[in-house]
CSV table of C-alpha atoms and ligand atoms in Angstrom, one decimal:
chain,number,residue,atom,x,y,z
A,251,UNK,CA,12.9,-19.9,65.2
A,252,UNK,CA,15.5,-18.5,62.4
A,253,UNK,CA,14.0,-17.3,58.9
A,254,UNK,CA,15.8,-19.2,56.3
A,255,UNK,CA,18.2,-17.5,53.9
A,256,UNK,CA,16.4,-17.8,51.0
A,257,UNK,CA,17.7,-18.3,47.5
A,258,UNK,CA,19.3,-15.1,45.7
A,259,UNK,CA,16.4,-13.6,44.0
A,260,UNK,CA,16.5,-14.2,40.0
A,261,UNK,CA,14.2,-12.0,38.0
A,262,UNK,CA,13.8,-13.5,34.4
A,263,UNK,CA,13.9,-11.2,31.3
A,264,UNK,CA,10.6,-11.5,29.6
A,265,UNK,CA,9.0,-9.3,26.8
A,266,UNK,CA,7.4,-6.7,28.9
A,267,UNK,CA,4.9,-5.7,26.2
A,268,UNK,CA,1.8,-4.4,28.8
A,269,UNK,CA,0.4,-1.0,29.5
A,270,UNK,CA,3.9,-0.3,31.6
A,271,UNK,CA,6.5,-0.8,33.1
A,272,UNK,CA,8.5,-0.8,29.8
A,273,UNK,CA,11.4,-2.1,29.0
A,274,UNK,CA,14.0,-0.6,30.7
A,275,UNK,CA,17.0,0.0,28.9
A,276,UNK,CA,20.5,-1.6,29.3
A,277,UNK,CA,22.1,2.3,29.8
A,278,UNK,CA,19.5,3.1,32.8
A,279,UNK,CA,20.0,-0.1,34.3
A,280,UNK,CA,23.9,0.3,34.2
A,281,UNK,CA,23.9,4.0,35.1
A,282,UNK,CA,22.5,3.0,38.4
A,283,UNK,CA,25.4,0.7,39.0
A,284,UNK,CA,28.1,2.4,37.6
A,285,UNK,CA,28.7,4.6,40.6
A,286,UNK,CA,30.7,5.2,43.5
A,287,UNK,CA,29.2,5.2,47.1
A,288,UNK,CA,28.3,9.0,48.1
A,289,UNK,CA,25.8,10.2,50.7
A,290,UNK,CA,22.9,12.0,49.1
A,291,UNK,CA,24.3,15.7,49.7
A,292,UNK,CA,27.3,14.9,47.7
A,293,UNK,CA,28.0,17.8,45.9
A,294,UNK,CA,27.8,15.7,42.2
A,295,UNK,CA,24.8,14.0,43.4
A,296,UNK,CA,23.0,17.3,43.9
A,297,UNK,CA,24.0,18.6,40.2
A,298,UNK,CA,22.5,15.4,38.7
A,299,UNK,CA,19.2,16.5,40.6
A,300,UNK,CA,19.4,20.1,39.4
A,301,UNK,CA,20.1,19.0,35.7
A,302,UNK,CA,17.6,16.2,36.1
A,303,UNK,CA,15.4,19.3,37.1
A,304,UNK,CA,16.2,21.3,33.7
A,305,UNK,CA,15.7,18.2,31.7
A,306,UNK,CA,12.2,17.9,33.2
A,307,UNK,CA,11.1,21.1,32.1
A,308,UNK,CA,12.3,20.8,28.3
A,309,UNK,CA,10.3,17.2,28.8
A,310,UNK,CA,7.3,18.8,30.4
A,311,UNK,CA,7.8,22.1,28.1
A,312,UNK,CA,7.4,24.5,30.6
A,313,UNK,CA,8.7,26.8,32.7
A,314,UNK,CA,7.3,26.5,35.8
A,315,UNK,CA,10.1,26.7,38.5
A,316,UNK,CA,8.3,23.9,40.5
A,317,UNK,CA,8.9,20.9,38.3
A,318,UNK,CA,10.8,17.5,39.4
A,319,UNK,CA,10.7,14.5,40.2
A,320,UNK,CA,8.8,12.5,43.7
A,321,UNK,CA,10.3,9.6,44.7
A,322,UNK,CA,8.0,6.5,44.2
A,323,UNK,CA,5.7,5.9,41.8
A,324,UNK,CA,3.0,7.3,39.4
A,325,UNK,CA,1.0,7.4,42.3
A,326,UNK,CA,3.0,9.5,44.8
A,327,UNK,CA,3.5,12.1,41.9
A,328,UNK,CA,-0.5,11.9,41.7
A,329,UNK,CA,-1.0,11.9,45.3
A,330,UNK,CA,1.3,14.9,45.8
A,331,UNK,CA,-1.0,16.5,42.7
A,332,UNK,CA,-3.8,16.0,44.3
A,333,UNK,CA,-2.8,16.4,48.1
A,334,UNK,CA,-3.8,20.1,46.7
A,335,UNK,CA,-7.5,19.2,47.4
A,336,UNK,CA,-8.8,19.8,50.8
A,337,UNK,CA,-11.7,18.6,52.3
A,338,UNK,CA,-15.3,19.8,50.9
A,339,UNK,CA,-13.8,21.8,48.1
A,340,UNK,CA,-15.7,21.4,45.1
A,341,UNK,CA,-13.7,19.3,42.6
A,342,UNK,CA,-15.3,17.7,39.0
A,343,UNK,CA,-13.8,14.3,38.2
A,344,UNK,CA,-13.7,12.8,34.1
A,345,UNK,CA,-13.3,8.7,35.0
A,346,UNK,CA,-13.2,6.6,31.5
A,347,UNK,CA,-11.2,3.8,32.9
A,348,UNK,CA,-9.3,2.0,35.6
A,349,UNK,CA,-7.1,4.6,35.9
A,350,UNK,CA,-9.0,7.8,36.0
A,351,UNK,CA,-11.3,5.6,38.7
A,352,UNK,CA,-8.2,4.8,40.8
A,353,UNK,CA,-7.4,9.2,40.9
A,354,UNK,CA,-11.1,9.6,41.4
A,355,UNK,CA,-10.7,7.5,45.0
A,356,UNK,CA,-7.3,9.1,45.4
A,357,UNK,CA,-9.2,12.4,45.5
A,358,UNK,CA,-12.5,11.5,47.8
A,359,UNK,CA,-10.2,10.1,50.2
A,360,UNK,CA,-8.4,13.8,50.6
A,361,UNK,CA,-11.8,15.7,49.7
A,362,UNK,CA,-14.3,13.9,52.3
A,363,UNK,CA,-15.5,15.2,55.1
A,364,UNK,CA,-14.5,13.4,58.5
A,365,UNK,CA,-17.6,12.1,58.6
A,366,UNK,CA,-17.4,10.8,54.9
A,367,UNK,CA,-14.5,9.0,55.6
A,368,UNK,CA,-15.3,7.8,58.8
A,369,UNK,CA,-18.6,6.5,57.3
A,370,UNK,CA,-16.7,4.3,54.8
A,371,UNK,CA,-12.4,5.0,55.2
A,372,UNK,CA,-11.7,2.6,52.2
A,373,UNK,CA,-14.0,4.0,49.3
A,374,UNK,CA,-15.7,7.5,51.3
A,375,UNK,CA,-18.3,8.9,49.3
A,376,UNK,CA,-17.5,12.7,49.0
A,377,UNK,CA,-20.3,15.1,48.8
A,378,UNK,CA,-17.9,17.8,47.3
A,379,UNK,CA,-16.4,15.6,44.7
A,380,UNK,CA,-18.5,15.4,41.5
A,381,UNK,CA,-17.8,12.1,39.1
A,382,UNK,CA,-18.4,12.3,35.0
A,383,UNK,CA,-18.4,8.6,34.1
A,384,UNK,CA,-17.4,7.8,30.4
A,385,UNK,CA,-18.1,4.8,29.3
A,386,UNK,CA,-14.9,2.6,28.6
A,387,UNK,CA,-13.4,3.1,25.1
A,388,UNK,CA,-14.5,6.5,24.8
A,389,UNK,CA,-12.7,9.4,25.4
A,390,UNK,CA,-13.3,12.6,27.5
A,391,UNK,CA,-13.9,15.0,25.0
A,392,UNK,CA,-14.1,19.0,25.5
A,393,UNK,CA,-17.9,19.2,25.0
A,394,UNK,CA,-17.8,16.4,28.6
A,395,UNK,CA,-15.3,18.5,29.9
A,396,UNK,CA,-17.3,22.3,29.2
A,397,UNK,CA,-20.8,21.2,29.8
A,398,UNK,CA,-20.2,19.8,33.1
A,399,UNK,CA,-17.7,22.6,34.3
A,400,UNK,CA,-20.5,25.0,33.6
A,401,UNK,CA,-23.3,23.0,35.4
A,402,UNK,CA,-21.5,22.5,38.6
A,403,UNK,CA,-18.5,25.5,38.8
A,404,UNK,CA,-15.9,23.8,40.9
A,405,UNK,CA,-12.7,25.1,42.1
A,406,UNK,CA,-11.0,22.0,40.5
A,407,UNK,CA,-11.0,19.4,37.6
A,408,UNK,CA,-9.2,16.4,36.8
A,409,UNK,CA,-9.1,13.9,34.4
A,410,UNK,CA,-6.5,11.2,32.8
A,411,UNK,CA,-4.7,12.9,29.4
A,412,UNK,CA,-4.2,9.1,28.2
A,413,UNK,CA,-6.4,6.6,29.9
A,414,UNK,CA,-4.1,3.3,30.3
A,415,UNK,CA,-6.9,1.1,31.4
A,416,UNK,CA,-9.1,1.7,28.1
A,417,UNK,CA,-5.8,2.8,25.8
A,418,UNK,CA,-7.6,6.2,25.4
A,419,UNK,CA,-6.5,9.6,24.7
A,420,UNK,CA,-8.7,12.2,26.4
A,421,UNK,CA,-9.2,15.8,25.2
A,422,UNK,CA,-6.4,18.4,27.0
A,423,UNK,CA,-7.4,21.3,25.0
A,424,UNK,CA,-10.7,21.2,25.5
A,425,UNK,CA,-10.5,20.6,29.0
A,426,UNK,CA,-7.8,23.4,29.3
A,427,UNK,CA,-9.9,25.9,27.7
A,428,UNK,CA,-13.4,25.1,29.8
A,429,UNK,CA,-10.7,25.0,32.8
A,430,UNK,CA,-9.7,29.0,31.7
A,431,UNK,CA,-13.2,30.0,30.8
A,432,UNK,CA,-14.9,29.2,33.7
A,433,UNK,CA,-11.5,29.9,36.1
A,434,UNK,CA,-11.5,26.4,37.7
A,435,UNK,CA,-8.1,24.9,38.0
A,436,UNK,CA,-7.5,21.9,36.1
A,437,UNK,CA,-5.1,18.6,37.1
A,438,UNK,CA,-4.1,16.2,34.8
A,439,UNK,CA,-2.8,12.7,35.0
A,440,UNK,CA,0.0,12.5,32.4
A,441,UNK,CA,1.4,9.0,33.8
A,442,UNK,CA,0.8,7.4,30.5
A,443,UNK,CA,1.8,10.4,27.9
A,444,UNK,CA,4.8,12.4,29.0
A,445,UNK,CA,7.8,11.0,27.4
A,446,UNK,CA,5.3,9.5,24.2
A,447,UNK,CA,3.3,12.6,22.9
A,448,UNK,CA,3.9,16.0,21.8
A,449,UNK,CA,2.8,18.4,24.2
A,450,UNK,CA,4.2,21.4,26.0
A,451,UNK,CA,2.6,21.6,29.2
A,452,UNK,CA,2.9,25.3,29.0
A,453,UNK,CA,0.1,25.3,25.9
A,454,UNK,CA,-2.4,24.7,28.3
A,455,UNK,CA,-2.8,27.7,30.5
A,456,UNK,CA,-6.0,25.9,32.4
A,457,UNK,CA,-4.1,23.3,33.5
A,458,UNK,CA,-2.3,24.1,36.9
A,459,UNK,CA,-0.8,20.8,38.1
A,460,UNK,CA,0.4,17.9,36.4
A,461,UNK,CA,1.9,14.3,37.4
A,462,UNK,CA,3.5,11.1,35.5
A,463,UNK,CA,5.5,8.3,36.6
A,464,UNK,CA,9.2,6.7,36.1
A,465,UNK,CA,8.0,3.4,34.5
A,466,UNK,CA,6.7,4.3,30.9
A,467,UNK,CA,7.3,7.0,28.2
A,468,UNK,CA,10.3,7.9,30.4
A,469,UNK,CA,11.5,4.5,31.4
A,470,UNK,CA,13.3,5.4,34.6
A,471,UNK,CA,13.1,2.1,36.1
A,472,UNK,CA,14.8,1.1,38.7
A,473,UNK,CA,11.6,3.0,40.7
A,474,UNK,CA,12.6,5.8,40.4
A,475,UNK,CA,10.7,9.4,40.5
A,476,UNK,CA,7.5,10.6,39.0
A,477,UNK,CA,7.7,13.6,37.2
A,478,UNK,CA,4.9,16.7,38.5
A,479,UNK,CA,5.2,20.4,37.5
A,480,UNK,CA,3.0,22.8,39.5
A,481,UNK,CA,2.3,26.6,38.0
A,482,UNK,CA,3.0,29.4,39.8
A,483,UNK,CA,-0.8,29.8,40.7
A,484,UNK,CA,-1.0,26.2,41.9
A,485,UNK,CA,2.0,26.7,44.4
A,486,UNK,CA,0.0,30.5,45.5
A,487,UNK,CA,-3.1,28.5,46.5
A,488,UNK,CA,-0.9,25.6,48.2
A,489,UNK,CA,0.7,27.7,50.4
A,490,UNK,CA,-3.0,29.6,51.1
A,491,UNK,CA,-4.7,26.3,51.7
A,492,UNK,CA,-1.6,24.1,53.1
A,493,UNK,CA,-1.0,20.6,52.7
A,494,UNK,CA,-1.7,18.0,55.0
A,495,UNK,CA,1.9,15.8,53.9
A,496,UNK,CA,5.4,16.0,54.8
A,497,UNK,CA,6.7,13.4,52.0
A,498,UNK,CA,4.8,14.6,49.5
A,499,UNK,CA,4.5,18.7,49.9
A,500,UNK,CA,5.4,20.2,46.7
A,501,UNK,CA,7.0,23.3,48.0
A,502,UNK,CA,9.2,21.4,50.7
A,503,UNK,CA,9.9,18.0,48.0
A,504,UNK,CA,11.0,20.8,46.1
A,505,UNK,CA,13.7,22.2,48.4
A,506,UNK,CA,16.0,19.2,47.7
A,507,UNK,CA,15.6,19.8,43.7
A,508,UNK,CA,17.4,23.3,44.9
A,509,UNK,CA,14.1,25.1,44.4
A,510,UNK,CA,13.2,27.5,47.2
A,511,UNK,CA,11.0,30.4,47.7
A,512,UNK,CA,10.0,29.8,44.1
A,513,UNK,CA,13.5,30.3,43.1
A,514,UNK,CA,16.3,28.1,41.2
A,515,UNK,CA,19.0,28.2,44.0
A,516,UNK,CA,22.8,26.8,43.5
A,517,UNK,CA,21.9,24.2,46.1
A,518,UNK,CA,19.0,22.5,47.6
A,519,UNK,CA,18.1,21.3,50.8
A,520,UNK,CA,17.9,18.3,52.8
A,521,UNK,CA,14.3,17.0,52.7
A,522,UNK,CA,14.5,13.4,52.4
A,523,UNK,CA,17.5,10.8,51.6
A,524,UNK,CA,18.1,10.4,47.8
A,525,UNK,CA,20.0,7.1,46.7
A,526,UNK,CA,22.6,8.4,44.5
A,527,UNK,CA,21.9,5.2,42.7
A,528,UNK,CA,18.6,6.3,41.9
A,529,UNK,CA,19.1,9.8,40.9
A,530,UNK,CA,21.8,8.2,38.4
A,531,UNK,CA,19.5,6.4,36.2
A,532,UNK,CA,17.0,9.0,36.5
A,533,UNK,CA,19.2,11.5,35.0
A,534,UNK,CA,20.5,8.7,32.6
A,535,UNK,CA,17.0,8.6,31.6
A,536,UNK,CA,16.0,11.9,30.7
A,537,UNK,CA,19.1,12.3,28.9
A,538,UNK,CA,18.2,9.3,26.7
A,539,UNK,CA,14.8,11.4,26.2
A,540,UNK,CA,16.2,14.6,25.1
A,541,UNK,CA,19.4,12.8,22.7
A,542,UNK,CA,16.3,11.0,20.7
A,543,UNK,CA,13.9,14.4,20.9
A,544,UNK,CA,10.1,14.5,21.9
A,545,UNK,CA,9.1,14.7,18.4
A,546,UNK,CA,11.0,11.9,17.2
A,547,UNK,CA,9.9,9.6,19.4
A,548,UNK,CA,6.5,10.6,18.9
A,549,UNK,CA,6.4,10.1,15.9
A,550,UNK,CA,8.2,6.4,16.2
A,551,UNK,CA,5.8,5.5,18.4
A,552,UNK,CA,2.9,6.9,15.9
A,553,UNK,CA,4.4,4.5,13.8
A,554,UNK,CA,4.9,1.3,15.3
A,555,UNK,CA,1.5,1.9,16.4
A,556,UNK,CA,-0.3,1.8,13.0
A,557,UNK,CA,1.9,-1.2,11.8
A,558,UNK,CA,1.1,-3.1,14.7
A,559,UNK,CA,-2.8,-2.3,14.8
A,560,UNK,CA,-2.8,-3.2,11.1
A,561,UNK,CA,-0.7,-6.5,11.7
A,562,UNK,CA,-3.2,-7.5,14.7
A,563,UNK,CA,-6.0,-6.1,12.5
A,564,UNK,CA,-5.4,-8.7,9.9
A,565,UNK,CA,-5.3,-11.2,12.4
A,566,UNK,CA,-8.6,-10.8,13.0
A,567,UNK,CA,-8.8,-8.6,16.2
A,568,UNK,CA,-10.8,-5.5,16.4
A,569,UNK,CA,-8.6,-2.1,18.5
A,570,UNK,CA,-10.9,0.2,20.1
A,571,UNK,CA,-7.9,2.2,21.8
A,572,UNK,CA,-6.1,5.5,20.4
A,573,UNK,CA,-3.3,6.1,22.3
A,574,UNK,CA,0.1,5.1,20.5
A,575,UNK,CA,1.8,3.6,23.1
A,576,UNK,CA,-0.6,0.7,23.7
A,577,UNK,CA,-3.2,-1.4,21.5
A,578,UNK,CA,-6.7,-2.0,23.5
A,579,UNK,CA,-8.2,-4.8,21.6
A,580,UNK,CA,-10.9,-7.7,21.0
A,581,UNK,CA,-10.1,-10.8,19.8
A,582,UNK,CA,-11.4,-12.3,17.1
A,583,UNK,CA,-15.2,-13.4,17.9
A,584,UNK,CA,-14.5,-17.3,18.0
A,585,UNK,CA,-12.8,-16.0,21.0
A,586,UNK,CA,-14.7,-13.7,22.8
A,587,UNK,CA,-14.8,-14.9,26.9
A,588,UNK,CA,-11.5,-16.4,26.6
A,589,UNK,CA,-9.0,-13.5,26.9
A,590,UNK,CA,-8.3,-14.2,30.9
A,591,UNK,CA,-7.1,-17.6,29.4
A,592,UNK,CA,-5.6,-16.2,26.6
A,593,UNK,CA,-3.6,-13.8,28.6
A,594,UNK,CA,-2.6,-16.2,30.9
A,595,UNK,CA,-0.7,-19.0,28.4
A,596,UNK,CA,1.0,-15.7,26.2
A,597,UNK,CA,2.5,-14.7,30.1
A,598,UNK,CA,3.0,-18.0,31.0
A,599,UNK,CA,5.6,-18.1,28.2
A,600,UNK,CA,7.2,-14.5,29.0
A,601,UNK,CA,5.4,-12.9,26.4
A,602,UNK,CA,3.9,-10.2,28.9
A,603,UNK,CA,0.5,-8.9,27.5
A,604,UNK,CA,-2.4,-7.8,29.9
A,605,UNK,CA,-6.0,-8.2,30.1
A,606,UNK,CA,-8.2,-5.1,31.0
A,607,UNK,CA,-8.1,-4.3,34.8
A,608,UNK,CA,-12.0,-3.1,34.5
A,609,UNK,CA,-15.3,-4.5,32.5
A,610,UNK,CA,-15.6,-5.3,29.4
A,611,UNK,CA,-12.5,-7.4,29.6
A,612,UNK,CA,-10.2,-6.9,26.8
A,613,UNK,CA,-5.9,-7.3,25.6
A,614,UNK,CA,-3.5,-4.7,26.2
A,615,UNK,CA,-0.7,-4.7,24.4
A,616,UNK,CA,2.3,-2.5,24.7
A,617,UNK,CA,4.9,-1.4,22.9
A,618,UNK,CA,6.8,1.0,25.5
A,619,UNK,CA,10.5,0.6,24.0
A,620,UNK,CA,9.4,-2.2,22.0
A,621,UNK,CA,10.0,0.2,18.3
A,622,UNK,CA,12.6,-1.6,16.7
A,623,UNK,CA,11.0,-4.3,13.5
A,624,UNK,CA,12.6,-7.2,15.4
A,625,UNK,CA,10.5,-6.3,18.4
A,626,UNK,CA,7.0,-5.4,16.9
A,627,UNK,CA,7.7,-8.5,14.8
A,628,UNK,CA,8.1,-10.7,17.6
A,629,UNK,CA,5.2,-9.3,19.3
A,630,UNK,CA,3.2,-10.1,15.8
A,631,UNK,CA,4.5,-13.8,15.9
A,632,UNK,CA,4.3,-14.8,19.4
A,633,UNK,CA,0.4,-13.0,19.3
A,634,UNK,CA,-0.7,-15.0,16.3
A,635,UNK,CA,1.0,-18.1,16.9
A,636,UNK,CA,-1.3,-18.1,20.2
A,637,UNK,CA,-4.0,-17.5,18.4
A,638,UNK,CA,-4.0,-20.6,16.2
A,639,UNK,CA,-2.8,-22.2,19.5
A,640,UNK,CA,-6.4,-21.6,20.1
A,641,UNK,CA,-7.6,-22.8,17.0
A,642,UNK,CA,-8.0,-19.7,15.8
A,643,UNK,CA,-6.6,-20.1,12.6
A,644,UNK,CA,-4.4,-17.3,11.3
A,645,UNK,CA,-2.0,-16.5,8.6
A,646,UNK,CA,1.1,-15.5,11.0
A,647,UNK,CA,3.4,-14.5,8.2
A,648,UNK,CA,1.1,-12.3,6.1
A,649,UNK,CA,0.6,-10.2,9.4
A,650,UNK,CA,4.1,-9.5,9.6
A,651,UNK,CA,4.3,-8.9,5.9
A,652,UNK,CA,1.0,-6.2,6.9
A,653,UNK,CA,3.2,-4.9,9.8
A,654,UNK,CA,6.3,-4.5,7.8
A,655,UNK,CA,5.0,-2.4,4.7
A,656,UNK,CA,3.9,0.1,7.3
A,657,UNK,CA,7.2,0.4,8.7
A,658,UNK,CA,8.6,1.0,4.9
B,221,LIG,C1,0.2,3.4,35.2
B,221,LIG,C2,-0.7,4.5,35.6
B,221,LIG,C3,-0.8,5.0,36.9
B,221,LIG,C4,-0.1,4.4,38.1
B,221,LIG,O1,1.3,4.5,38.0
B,221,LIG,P1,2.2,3.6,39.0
B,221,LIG,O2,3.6,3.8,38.5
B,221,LIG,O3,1.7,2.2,38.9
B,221,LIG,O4,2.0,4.1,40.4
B,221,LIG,C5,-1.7,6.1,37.1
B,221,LIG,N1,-2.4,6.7,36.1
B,221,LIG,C6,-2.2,6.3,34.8
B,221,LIG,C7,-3.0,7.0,33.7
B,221,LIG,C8,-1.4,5.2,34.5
B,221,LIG,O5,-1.3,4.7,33.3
């Protein structure tokens, strides 16, 4: 039997206003193109990954030598984070959302015992890995963070910094400072914030690895690489413990980012095949990042956030979240047990919200790369034109009129 040849693949363009992947931009997409065929050792090829490297750590604001970029997703940064964690070693995990619950199985699966995993390979209960829940739209504060660091004295904590399944921000200085004071080494999940907030990775002296992804403050899409950087004392205690991955070690990943021995060398080695495509847009990306500056696009995004939460505000919904890339919200109570549905027609026409992945279910709305009035304005309009689509009724044009005076 032959497979049919099926159609050529057509993605439609749709308003990618969810929790990520953004909206990649027209330069990304055309840097990846826009090149000639090379093999991945190509000298030119290599200097886009060393100055993709260098633009990494003014986006990460550090200097740690081991900082670039894994090829994948969010999650093969995190897993190569967290492929740190060896079996029974104690580690203390802060879980207030889909997210943070997803790196909490990430790190039972590398911190059971054989027989924990053995006993139950898909979800392993680990005796050494100790779970702080939160409860969804709350954040992990520094009190969580210090009480239960001094209770149970782990060698490792990690927690989300922003929380994409609830839209929360969780507290980095506190759990930096419990991290120094009682000399555990703390991981953070920075998928959601790098590229977005103001931070210098290198204020936070308790905090030894971090990992974010290619698809939203950085907007690196085509899948790209996920940003990690890894201090000094992390990479000492790798190379004690080992790790138990090829693909995703951070000393030999970072051999081909011309990193070796802990030292910026003129050229790196071969560890696995780069697409020169790939490492285009990347480095098309950053660049983008660093022209508009890390504060400036904080503070945009601090921005459109406020207009938009006031806009949706007036329209009757009720945000719980506090990050300022994405709105976590209830609709209006006429509504309530209707947001699957609700979701559904709004993605149905392109407009591409999401619901909550975890209980109580909610709407996410994003605004990664969606700044601009027209944008937030559109987002306004199509949101409350659904809404009285659902007889919900709703003044569309004094929400826009709310959204625009906090633009002014
Ligand atoms: C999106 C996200 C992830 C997963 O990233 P992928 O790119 O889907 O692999 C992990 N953690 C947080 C906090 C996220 O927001």
């Amino acid at each position: 039997m032959n497979a049919p040849v099926f159609p050529e693949l057509k993605i439609p363009n749709t308003i990618a206003a969810g929790p990520g992947p953004g909206n990649t931009s027209q330069r990304v997409l055309d840097a990846y193109y826009n090149q000639g065929v090379a093999d991945h050792m190509n000298p030119d090829v290599i200097r886009g990954m060393i100055e993709a490297k260098k633009m990494l750590r003014e986006i990460w604001g550090t200097n740690n030598v081991h900082t670039f970029g894994v090829a994948g997703t969010g999650w093969s940064g995190l897993d190569m984070m967290f492929s740190v964690v060896h079996p029974g070693e104690k580690i203390v995990l802060f879980v207030n959302g889909t997210f943070s619950g997803i790196d909490e199985l990430s790190v039972r699966m590398k911190g059971a015992t054989e027989e924990e995993l053995q006993a139950n390979s898909l979800d392993p209960k680990a005796a050494s890995v100790i779970t702080v829940k939160v409860p969804h739209g709350q954040s992990v504060s520094g009190e969580i963070v210090e009480k239960a660091l001094g209770e149970h004295k782990p060698k490792w904590a990690a927690m989300a910094h922003w929380e994409t399944g609830s839209g929360r921000v969780n507290d980095i200085r506190g759990f930096s400072d419990a991290c120094e004071k009682h000399g555990v080494l703390g991981l953070v999940d920075a998928v959601s914030s790098l590229g977005i907030a103001e931070f210098r990775a290198d204020d936070y002296p308790g905090i030894h690895g971090w990992a974010s992804c290619p698809q939203k403050g950085v907007m690196a899409l085509p899948l790209t690489y996920s940003p990690v950087t890894f201090s000094d004392t992390y990479i000492e205690e790798l190379k004690k413990v080992g790790g138990r991955s090829f693909a995703h070690h951070p000393i030999l990943e970072a051999r081909h980012w011309s990193i070796i021995e802990g030292q910026d060398v003129e050229k790196g080695s071969y560890h696995r095949t780069h697409s020169p495509y790939a490492v285009a847009s990347f480095h098309e990306a950053l660049r983008m990042v660093l022209e508009e500056g890390m504060l400036q696009r904080a503070e945009r995004y601090r921005t459109a956030e406020k207009a938009l939460n006031a806009a949706l505000t007036k329209m009757g919904c009720t945000v719980t979240s506090n990050m300022t890339s994405l709105l976590v919200l209830d609709l209006p109570e006429q509504l309530h047990g209707q947001e699957k549905d609700f979701v559904a027609k709004c993605r149905a026409e392109n407009f591409c919200i999401w619901p909550t992945l975890s209980e109580p279910t909610q709407i996410r709305v994003g605004i990664l790369n969606l700044l601009k009035e027209e944008e937030l304005t559109e987002i306004t309009r199509r949101f409350g034109d659904m809404l009285n689509r659902h007889d919900c009724k709703t003044d569309v044009d004094a929400a826009v009129a709310e959204l625009k005076r906090h633009l002014q």
